[in-house]
CSV table of C-alpha atoms and ligand atoms in Angstrom, one decimal:
chain,number,residue,atom,x,y,z
A,1,UNK,CA,127.0,76.3,21.3
A,2,UNK,CA,124.9,73.7,19.6
A,3,UNK,CA,126.4,70.4,20.4
A,4,UNK,CA,125.7,67.5,18.0
A,5,UNK,CA,127.7,65.1,20.1
A,6,UNK,CA,129.1,64.8,23.7
A,7,UNK,CA,132.6,64.1,24.9
A,8,UNK,CA,133.6,61.1,27.0
A,9,UNK,CA,136.9,60.8,28.9
A,10,UNK,CA,137.9,57.2,28.5
A,11,UNK,CA,141.2,56.6,30.2
A,12,UNK,CA,143.7,58.8,32.0
A,13,UNK,CA,147.3,57.5,32.2
A,14,UNK,CA,150.7,58.8,33.1
A,15,UNK,CA,154.4,58.0,32.7
A,16,UNK,CA,157.4,59.2,34.7
A,17,UNK,CA,161.1,58.8,34.1
A,18,UNK,CA,163.0,56.2,36.2
A,19,UNK,CA,165.6,58.5,37.7
A,20,UNK,CA,164.7,60.1,41.0
A,21,UNK,CA,166.4,63.3,42.1
A,22,UNK,CA,165.8,64.0,45.8
A,23,UNK,CA,166.2,67.4,47.5
A,24,UNK,CA,169.2,65.9,49.3
A,25,UNK,CA,170.8,65.3,45.8
A,26,UNK,CA,170.3,69.0,45.0
A,27,UNK,CA,172.1,69.9,48.2
A,28,UNK,CA,175.2,68.6,46.5
A,29,UNK,CA,174.7,70.7,43.4
A,30,UNK,CA,174.1,74.1,45.0
A,31,UNK,CA,173.6,76.0,48.3
A,32,UNK,CA,170.2,74.7,49.4
A,33,UNK,CA,168.5,72.4,51.9
A,34,UNK,CA,165.8,69.8,51.8
A,35,UNK,CA,164.0,71.9,54.5
A,36,UNK,CA,164.1,75.1,52.4
A,37,UNK,CA,162.8,73.4,49.3
A,38,UNK,CA,160.1,71.4,51.1
A,39,UNK,CA,158.7,74.3,53.2
A,40,UNK,CA,158.7,76.7,50.2
A,41,UNK,CA,157.3,74.3,47.5
A,42,UNK,CA,156.1,71.0,49.1
A,43,UNK,CA,158.5,69.1,46.9
A,44,UNK,CA,160.7,66.2,48.2
A,45,UNK,CA,161.8,64.6,45.0
A,46,UNK,CA,161.2,64.8,41.2
A,47,UNK,CA,161.9,62.5,38.2
A,48,UNK,CA,164.2,63.4,35.4
A,49,UNK,CA,164.9,61.7,32.0
A,50,UNK,CA,168.1,59.8,31.7
A,51,UNK,CA,169.5,56.7,29.9
A,52,UNK,CA,167.8,57.3,26.6
A,53,UNK,CA,164.4,58.4,28.0
A,54,UNK,CA,162.9,61.5,26.3
A,55,UNK,CA,159.6,63.4,26.0
A,56,UNK,CA,158.7,61.1,23.2
A,57,UNK,CA,159.4,57.9,25.0
A,58,UNK,CA,157.3,59.0,28.0
A,59,UNK,CA,154.5,60.1,25.6
A,60,UNK,CA,154.6,56.8,23.9
A,61,UNK,CA,154.4,54.9,27.2
A,62,UNK,CA,151.4,56.9,28.5
A,63,UNK,CA,149.6,57.0,25.1
A,64,UNK,CA,149.8,53.2,24.8
A,65,UNK,CA,148.5,52.8,28.3
A,66,UNK,CA,145.5,55.2,27.6
A,67,UNK,CA,144.7,53.4,24.3
A,68,UNK,CA,144.9,49.9,26.0
A,69,UNK,CA,142.6,51.0,28.8
A,70,UNK,CA,140.2,52.6,26.4
A,71,UNK,CA,140.3,49.5,24.2
A,72,UNK,CA,140.9,51.8,21.2
A,73,UNK,CA,143.0,50.6,18.2
A,74,UNK,CA,145.6,53.3,17.3
A,75,UNK,CA,144.2,53.2,13.7
A,76,UNK,CA,140.8,54.5,15.1
A,77,UNK,CA,142.4,57.7,16.5
A,78,UNK,CA,141.4,60.6,14.3
A,79,UNK,CA,143.6,63.3,16.0
A,80,UNK,CA,146.6,63.4,18.2
A,81,UNK,CA,147.3,66.6,20.2
A,82,UNK,CA,150.5,66.9,22.2
A,83,UNK,CA,150.6,69.8,24.6
A,84,UNK,CA,154.1,70.7,25.4
A,85,UNK,CA,156.4,73.7,25.8
A,86,UNK,CA,159.6,71.6,25.7
A,87,UNK,CA,159.4,69.4,22.6
A,88,UNK,CA,162.3,67.1,21.8
A,89,UNK,CA,162.7,68.8,18.5
A,90,UNK,CA,161.3,72.1,17.1
A,91,UNK,CA,160.2,69.8,14.2
A,92,UNK,CA,158.9,67.3,13.4
A,93,UNK,CA,156.3,67.9,16.1
A,94,UNK,CA,156.0,65.5,19.1
A,95,UNK,CA,152.5,64.5,17.8
A,96,UNK,CA,153.8,63.5,14.4
A,97,UNK,CA,156.6,61.5,15.9
A,98,UNK,CA,154.2,59.8,18.3
A,99,UNK,CA,151.8,58.9,15.5
A,100,UNK,CA,154.6,56.9,13.8
A,101,UNK,CA,155.5,55.0,17.0
A,102,UNK,CA,151.8,54.2,17.7
A,103,UNK,CA,150.9,53.3,14.2
A,104,UNK,CA,148.0,55.8,14.4
A,105,UNK,CA,148.2,56.3,10.6
A,106,UNK,CA,144.7,57.8,10.3
A,107,UNK,CA,145.3,60.6,12.8
A,108,UNK,CA,145.9,64.2,12.0
A,109,UNK,CA,148.6,65.6,14.4
A,110,UNK,CA,149.6,68.9,15.9
A,111,UNK,CA,151.4,70.2,19.0
A,112,UNK,CA,149.8,72.8,21.3
A,113,UNK,CA,151.9,75.3,23.3
A,114,UNK,CA,150.2,76.7,26.4
A,115,UNK,CA,152.9,75.8,29.0
A,116,UNK,CA,151.4,74.6,32.3
A,117,UNK,CA,147.9,75.3,31.0
A,118,UNK,CA,148.5,73.0,28.0
A,119,UNK,CA,146.3,70.1,29.2
A,120,UNK,CA,143.3,72.3,29.8
A,121,UNK,CA,143.8,74.1,26.4
A,122,UNK,CA,144.1,70.6,24.9
A,123,UNK,CA,140.8,69.4,26.4
A,124,UNK,CA,139.0,72.5,25.1
A,125,UNK,CA,140.5,72.2,21.6
A,126,UNK,CA,139.8,68.5,21.3
A,127,UNK,CA,136.2,68.9,22.5
A,128,UNK,CA,135.4,71.3,19.6
A,129,UNK,CA,136.3,68.6,17.0
A,130,UNK,CA,134.1,66.1,18.8
A,131,UNK,CA,131.1,68.5,19.3
A,132,UNK,CA,131.0,69.3,15.6
A,133,UNK,CA,131.2,65.6,14.6
A,134,UNK,CA,134.5,66.1,12.8
A,135,UNK,CA,136.3,63.5,14.8
A,136,UNK,CA,135.4,60.5,17.0
A,137,UNK,CA,138.5,59.6,18.9
A,138,UNK,CA,141.2,62.0,20.0
A,139,UNK,CA,144.4,61.2,21.9
A,140,UNK,CA,145.5,64.1,24.1
A,141,UNK,CA,149.0,64.0,25.7
A,142,UNK,CA,150.6,66.6,28.0
A,143,UNK,CA,154.3,66.2,28.3
A,144,UNK,CA,157.2,68.4,29.5
A,145,UNK,CA,160.9,67.7,30.0
A,146,UNK,CA,162.1,70.8,31.9
A,147,UNK,CA,165.2,69.1,33.2
A,148,UNK,CA,166.9,69.8,29.8
A,149,UNK,CA,166.1,73.5,30.1
A,150,UNK,CA,167.1,74.3,33.7
A,151,UNK,CA,170.3,75.9,34.9
A,152,UNK,CA,171.4,73.3,37.4
A,153,UNK,CA,173.7,76.0,39.0
A,154,UNK,CA,170.8,78.3,39.8
A,155,UNK,CA,168.9,77.2,43.0
A,156,UNK,CA,165.7,79.3,42.8
A,157,UNK,CA,164.2,77.7,39.6
A,158,UNK,CA,165.9,74.3,39.4
A,159,UNK,CA,164.3,72.9,42.5
A,160,UNK,CA,160.8,73.3,41.2
A,161,UNK,CA,160.5,71.2,38.1
A,162,UNK,CA,160.3,67.5,37.2
A,163,UNK,CA,159.7,65.6,34.0
A,164,UNK,CA,156.6,63.6,33.1
A,165,UNK,CA,153.8,62.8,30.6
A,166,UNK,CA,150.1,62.2,31.0
A,167,UNK,CA,147.3,61.4,28.5
A,168,UNK,CA,143.6,60.8,28.0
A,169,UNK,CA,141.5,59.4,25.1
A,170,UNK,CA,138.5,61.6,24.4
A,171,UNK,CA,135.7,60.0,22.4
A,172,UNK,CA,132.4,61.1,21.0
A,173,UNK,CA,129.1,60.0,22.6
A,174,UNK,CA,125.5,61.2,22.5
A,175,UNK,CA,125.1,64.9,23.4
A,176,UNK,CA,123.0,64.1,26.4
A,177,UNK,CA,125.9,62.0,27.9
A,178,UNK,CA,128.5,64.8,27.5
A,179,UNK,CA,131.0,64.6,30.4
A,180,UNK,CA,132.6,68.1,29.7
A,181,UNK,CA,130.3,70.5,31.6
A,182,UNK,CA,132.2,73.6,30.4
A,183,UNK,CA,135.5,75.3,30.1
A,184,UNK,CA,137.1,78.8,30.1
A,185,UNK,CA,140.4,79.7,28.5
A,186,UNK,CA,142.3,82.9,29.3
A,187,UNK,CA,145.5,84.6,28.2
A,188,UNK,CA,147.4,87.8,29.1
A,189,UNK,CA,150.6,88.7,27.4
A,190,UNK,CA,153.5,88.4,29.8
A,191,UNK,CA,155.0,91.7,28.8
A,192,UNK,CA,157.3,91.8,31.9
A,193,UNK,CA,158.7,88.3,30.9
A,194,UNK,CA,158.1,86.9,34.4
A,195,UNK,CA,158.3,83.3,33.1
A,196,UNK,CA,160.3,82.6,30.0
A,197,UNK,CA,162.2,79.9,28.2
A,198,UNK,CA,164.2,81.4,25.3
A,199,UNK,CA,164.8,79.7,22.0
A,200,UNK,CA,167.4,82.1,20.6
A,201,UNK,CA,170.0,80.5,18.5
A,202,UNK,CA,172.7,82.4,16.7
A,203,UNK,CA,171.8,84.6,13.8
A,204,UNK,CA,173.5,84.4,10.4
A,205,UNK,CA,176.1,87.1,11.3
A,206,UNK,CA,176.9,85.5,14.7
A,207,UNK,CA,177.4,82.1,13.0
A,208,UNK,CA,180.9,81.5,14.5
A,209,UNK,CA,179.9,82.2,18.1
A,210,UNK,CA,178.8,79.6,20.4
A,211,UNK,CA,175.1,79.1,20.9
A,212,UNK,CA,174.1,80.4,24.3
A,213,UNK,CA,172.2,78.0,26.5
A,214,UNK,CA,168.5,78.7,26.9
A,215,UNK,CA,167.2,78.2,30.4
A,216,UNK,CA,163.9,78.8,32.3
A,217,UNK,CA,163.9,82.2,33.9
A,218,UNK,CA,161.2,83.1,36.5
A,219,UNK,CA,160.2,85.9,38.7
A,220,UNK,CA,158.8,83.6,41.5
A,221,UNK,CA,156.9,86.3,43.4
A,222,UNK,CA,155.2,87.6,40.3
A,223,UNK,CA,154.1,84.1,39.3
A,224,UNK,CA,152.8,83.4,42.8
A,225,UNK,CA,150.7,86.6,42.7
A,226,UNK,CA,149.5,85.8,39.2
A,227,UNK,CA,148.3,82.4,40.4
A,228,UNK,CA,146.6,83.8,43.5
A,229,UNK,CA,144.8,86.4,41.3
A,230,UNK,CA,143.6,84.3,38.4
A,231,UNK,CA,142.8,80.9,39.9
A,232,UNK,CA,140.0,82.0,42.4
A,233,UNK,CA,138.6,84.3,39.7
A,234,UNK,CA,138.4,81.7,37.0
A,235,UNK,CA,136.9,79.2,39.5
A,236,UNK,CA,134.0,81.5,40.2
A,237,UNK,CA,133.5,82.2,36.5
A,238,UNK,CA,133.4,78.5,35.6
A,239,UNK,CA,131.1,77.6,38.5
A,240,UNK,CA,128.7,80.3,37.4
A,241,UNK,CA,128.9,79.2,33.8
A,242,UNK,CA,127.9,75.6,34.6
A,243,UNK,CA,125.6,76.6,37.4
A,244,UNK,CA,127.3,74.7,40.2
A,245,UNK,CA,128.5,75.7,43.6
A,246,UNK,CA,132.0,74.9,45.0
A,247,UNK,CA,130.3,72.4,47.4
A,248,UNK,CA,129.1,70.4,44.4
A,249,UNK,CA,132.7,69.8,43.2
A,250,UNK,CA,134.0,66.4,44.3
A,251,UNK,CA,137.6,67.0,43.5
A,252,UNK,CA,139.9,70.1,42.7
A,253,UNK,CA,142.8,69.3,40.4
A,254,UNK,CA,145.0,72.3,40.3
A,255,UNK,CA,148.2,72.6,38.2
A,256,UNK,CA,150.8,71.2,40.6
A,257,UNK,CA,153.1,74.3,40.5
A,258,UNK,CA,153.8,74.6,44.2
A,259,UNK,CA,152.2,73.3,47.3
A,260,UNK,CA,152.0,76.8,48.8
A,261,UNK,CA,149.9,78.0,45.8
A,262,UNK,CA,147.7,74.9,46.1
A,263,UNK,CA,147.1,75.6,49.8
A,264,UNK,CA,146.6,79.3,49.4
A,265,UNK,CA,144.1,78.9,46.6
A,266,UNK,CA,142.2,76.1,48.4
A,267,UNK,CA,141.9,78.3,51.4
A,268,UNK,CA,140.5,81.2,49.4
A,269,UNK,CA,138.0,79.0,47.7
A,270,UNK,CA,137.0,77.5,51.0
A,271,UNK,CA,137.2,74.0,49.6
A,272,UNK,CA,138.1,71.2,52.1
A,273,UNK,CA,141.6,69.8,51.8
A,274,UNK,CA,140.2,66.3,51.4
A,275,UNK,CA,138.9,67.4,48.0
A,276,UNK,CA,142.1,68.9,46.8
A,277,UNK,CA,144.5,66.6,44.9
A,278,UNK,CA,148.3,66.9,45.4
A,279,UNK,CA,151.1,64.8,44.2
A,280,UNK,CA,153.8,67.5,43.9
A,281,UNK,CA,155.8,66.0,46.8
A,282,UNK,CA,157.0,63.1,44.7
A,283,UNK,CA,157.1,64.5,41.1
A,284,UNK,CA,157.6,68.3,41.4
A,285,UNK,CA,156.1,70.6,38.8
A,286,UNK,CA,155.6,68.6,35.6
A,287,UNK,CA,154.0,71.5,33.7
A,288,UNK,CA,151.6,70.2,30.9
A,289,UNK,CA,151.7,66.7,32.5
A,290,UNK,CA,150.8,67.8,36.0
A,291,UNK,CA,147.0,67.7,35.8
A,292,UNK,CA,146.7,64.2,34.2
A,293,UNK,CA,149.5,62.9,36.6
A,294,UNK,CA,147.6,64.2,39.6
A,295,UNK,CA,144.4,62.6,38.3
A,296,UNK,CA,146.2,59.2,37.9
A,297,UNK,CA,147.6,59.6,41.4
A,298,UNK,CA,144.1,60.4,42.7
A,299,UNK,CA,142.6,57.3,41.0
A,300,UNK,CA,145.4,55.1,42.4
A,301,UNK,CA,145.0,56.4,45.9
A,302,UNK,CA,141.2,56.2,45.6
A,303,UNK,CA,140.8,59.9,46.3
A,304,UNK,CA,138.9,60.1,43.0
A,305,UNK,CA,135.9,57.9,43.1
A,306,UNK,CA,133.5,57.4,40.2
A,307,UNK,CA,131.4,59.2,39.3
A,308,UNK,CA,133.3,62.4,40.0
A,309,UNK,CA,132.8,66.1,39.3
A,310,UNK,CA,136.3,67.4,38.8
A,311,UNK,CA,137.3,71.0,38.5
A,312,UNK,CA,140.6,71.2,36.6
A,313,UNK,CA,142.6,74.4,36.6
A,314,UNK,CA,145.9,75.1,34.8
A,315,UNK,CA,148.0,78.3,34.8
A,316,UNK,CA,151.4,79.1,33.4
A,317,UNK,CA,153.7,80.8,31.0
A,318,UNK,CA,152.2,83.0,28.3
A,319,UNK,CA,150.6,84.0,30.5
A,320,UNK,CA,147.8,81.4,30.1
A,321,UNK,CA,145.2,80.0,32.4
A,322,UNK,CA,142.1,77.8,32.0
A,323,UNK,CA,139.5,75.8,33.8
A,324,UNK,CA,137.2,72.9,32.9
A,325,UNK,CA,134.7,70.9,34.8
A,326,UNK,CA,134.3,67.3,33.9
A,327,UNK,CA,131.7,64.9,35.3
A,328,UNK,CA,132.8,61.5,34.5
A,329,UNK,CA,133.1,57.8,35.3
A,330,UNK,CA,136.8,57.7,35.7
A,331,UNK,CA,139.0,54.7,35.0
B,1,ACO,N1,167.6,77.1,48.5
B,1,ACO,C1,167.9,78.0,49.4
B,1,ACO,N2,167.7,79.3,49.3
B,1,ACO,C2,167.1,79.8,48.2
B,1,ACO,C3,166.7,78.9,47.2
B,1,ACO,C4,167.0,77.5,47.3
B,1,ACO,N3,166.6,76.6,46.4
B,1,ACO,N4,166.2,79.6,46.2
B,1,ACO,C5,166.2,80.9,46.6
B,1,ACO,N5,166.8,81.0,47.8
B,1,ACO,C6,167.0,82.2,48.6
B,1,ACO,C7,167.1,83.4,47.8
B,1,ACO,O1,168.4,83.6,47.3
B,1,ACO,C8,166.8,84.5,48.8
B,1,ACO,O2,167.9,84.7,49.6
B,1,ACO,P1,168.2,86.2,50.1
B,1,ACO,O3,167.1,86.6,51.0
B,1,ACO,O4,169.5,86.0,50.8
B,1,ACO,O5,168.3,87.1,48.9
B,1,ACO,C9,165.8,83.8,49.7
B,1,ACO,O6,165.9,82.4,49.5
B,1,ACO,C10,164.3,84.2,49.4
B,1,ACO,O7,164.2,84.1,48.0
B,1,ACO,P2,162.8,84.4,47.4
B,1,ACO,O8,162.9,84.3,45.9
B,1,ACO,O9,162.2,85.6,48.0
B,1,ACO,O10,162.0,83.1,47.9
B,1,ACO,P3,160.5,82.9,48.1
B,1,ACO,O11,160.2,82.8,49.5
B,1,ACO,O12,159.7,83.9,47.3
B,1,ACO,O13,160.3,81.5,47.4
B,1,ACO,C11,159.6,80.5,45.4
B,1,ACO,C12,160.7,81.3,46.1
B,1,ACO,C13,159.4,79.2,46.1
B,1,ACO,C14,159.9,80.3,43.9
B,1,ACO,C15,158.3,81.4,45.5
B,1,ACO,O14,158.5,82.7,44.9
B,1,ACO,C16,157.1,80.8,44.8
B,1,ACO,O15,156.5,79.9,45.4
B,1,ACO,N6,156.8,81.3,43.6
B,1,ACO,C17,155.8,80.7,42.8
B,1,ACO,C18,156.4,80.3,41.5
B,1,ACO,C19,156.2,78.9,41.2
B,1,ACO,O16,155.7,78.1,41.9
B,1,ACO,N7,156.5,78.6,40.0
B,1,ACO,C20,156.4,77.3,39.5
B,1,ACO,C21,156.8,77.2,38.0
B,1,ACO,S1,155.8,78.2,37.0
B,1,ACO,C22,154.3,77.5,36.8
B,1,ACO,O17,154.2,76.3,37.0
B,1,ACO,C23,153.2,78.3,36.4
């Protein structure tokens, strides 16, 4: 593609709810143990919204932080994309509600639904508006509040997820300074419905019946196999595309679905553990927020040092998966 401009990643930020739910708290809800959860998933605790917190309040917190760090006035934002599969409302969109709270009155706004791949799909989408010169400054937020869509009586899925939001400001620069080396997006219809969250309210004729709750349903083994199939494959494809070898990657930021998946994929890719980011122990699977939250954690812990070639990989419901390589001076 002919690029008229390049993309700069100005400022990654994250926001987590204040309430911590430890594995030992879940032991009181259903028949499970801290040991079972930790050995199967790598998770010790997660955060959940409470006391007036919401997807929107976390999005606002992280967006303000990204804009402040990037020193960008909200009025200079041309586009807001919020990647989420669990919006606070079906409409208005999260991005439109966020626009109002930020005072980003010049921004066009839309939400993007690609579940746990949402941040990668968001980066790819935003980059197209920048490459063509359509927009200069884009705010991308990944946010998911799964705690409102979990059956807290059902032990196999409820232990996995946590709530959170993450964001970045992407701005245009000269084409030669482009920090987005490349991306690949893939999808494959989940015909067996291995990972679903229904949104089935009553029809007109069922009007007097109670609305049935909609919860996340997952075939854990199928999703594990899906991740182990597509992640190594897309890694090789993106490395080929940008003409790099895995040794030239400084940092692998995989969607934080499950520590067992992170470990198994890293082993297959033959990438040293020191280069693989993981923050799932303290936050659980935060879906569209997991990649920016892992990056923020990596910056804080100094595991990401500037400049850094980062391989970002998301995979999730849809089914969707995607990879991008960014070579940036992170802050
Ligand atoms: N505590 C205790 N026991 C449990 C729990 C729990 N929380 N959950 C399930 N079990 C039991 C089951 O009932 C079963 O008991 P049984 O043998 O008496 O029938 C036993 O543990 C084994 O159950 P499995 O489902 O076979 O457990 P498995 O070892 O496969 O681990 C897990 C389940 C962790 C979900 C695994 O399948 C996995 O890692 N899947 C990947 C899916 C994933 O990570 N999804 C993340 C969200 S989706 C995404 O982000 C893309």
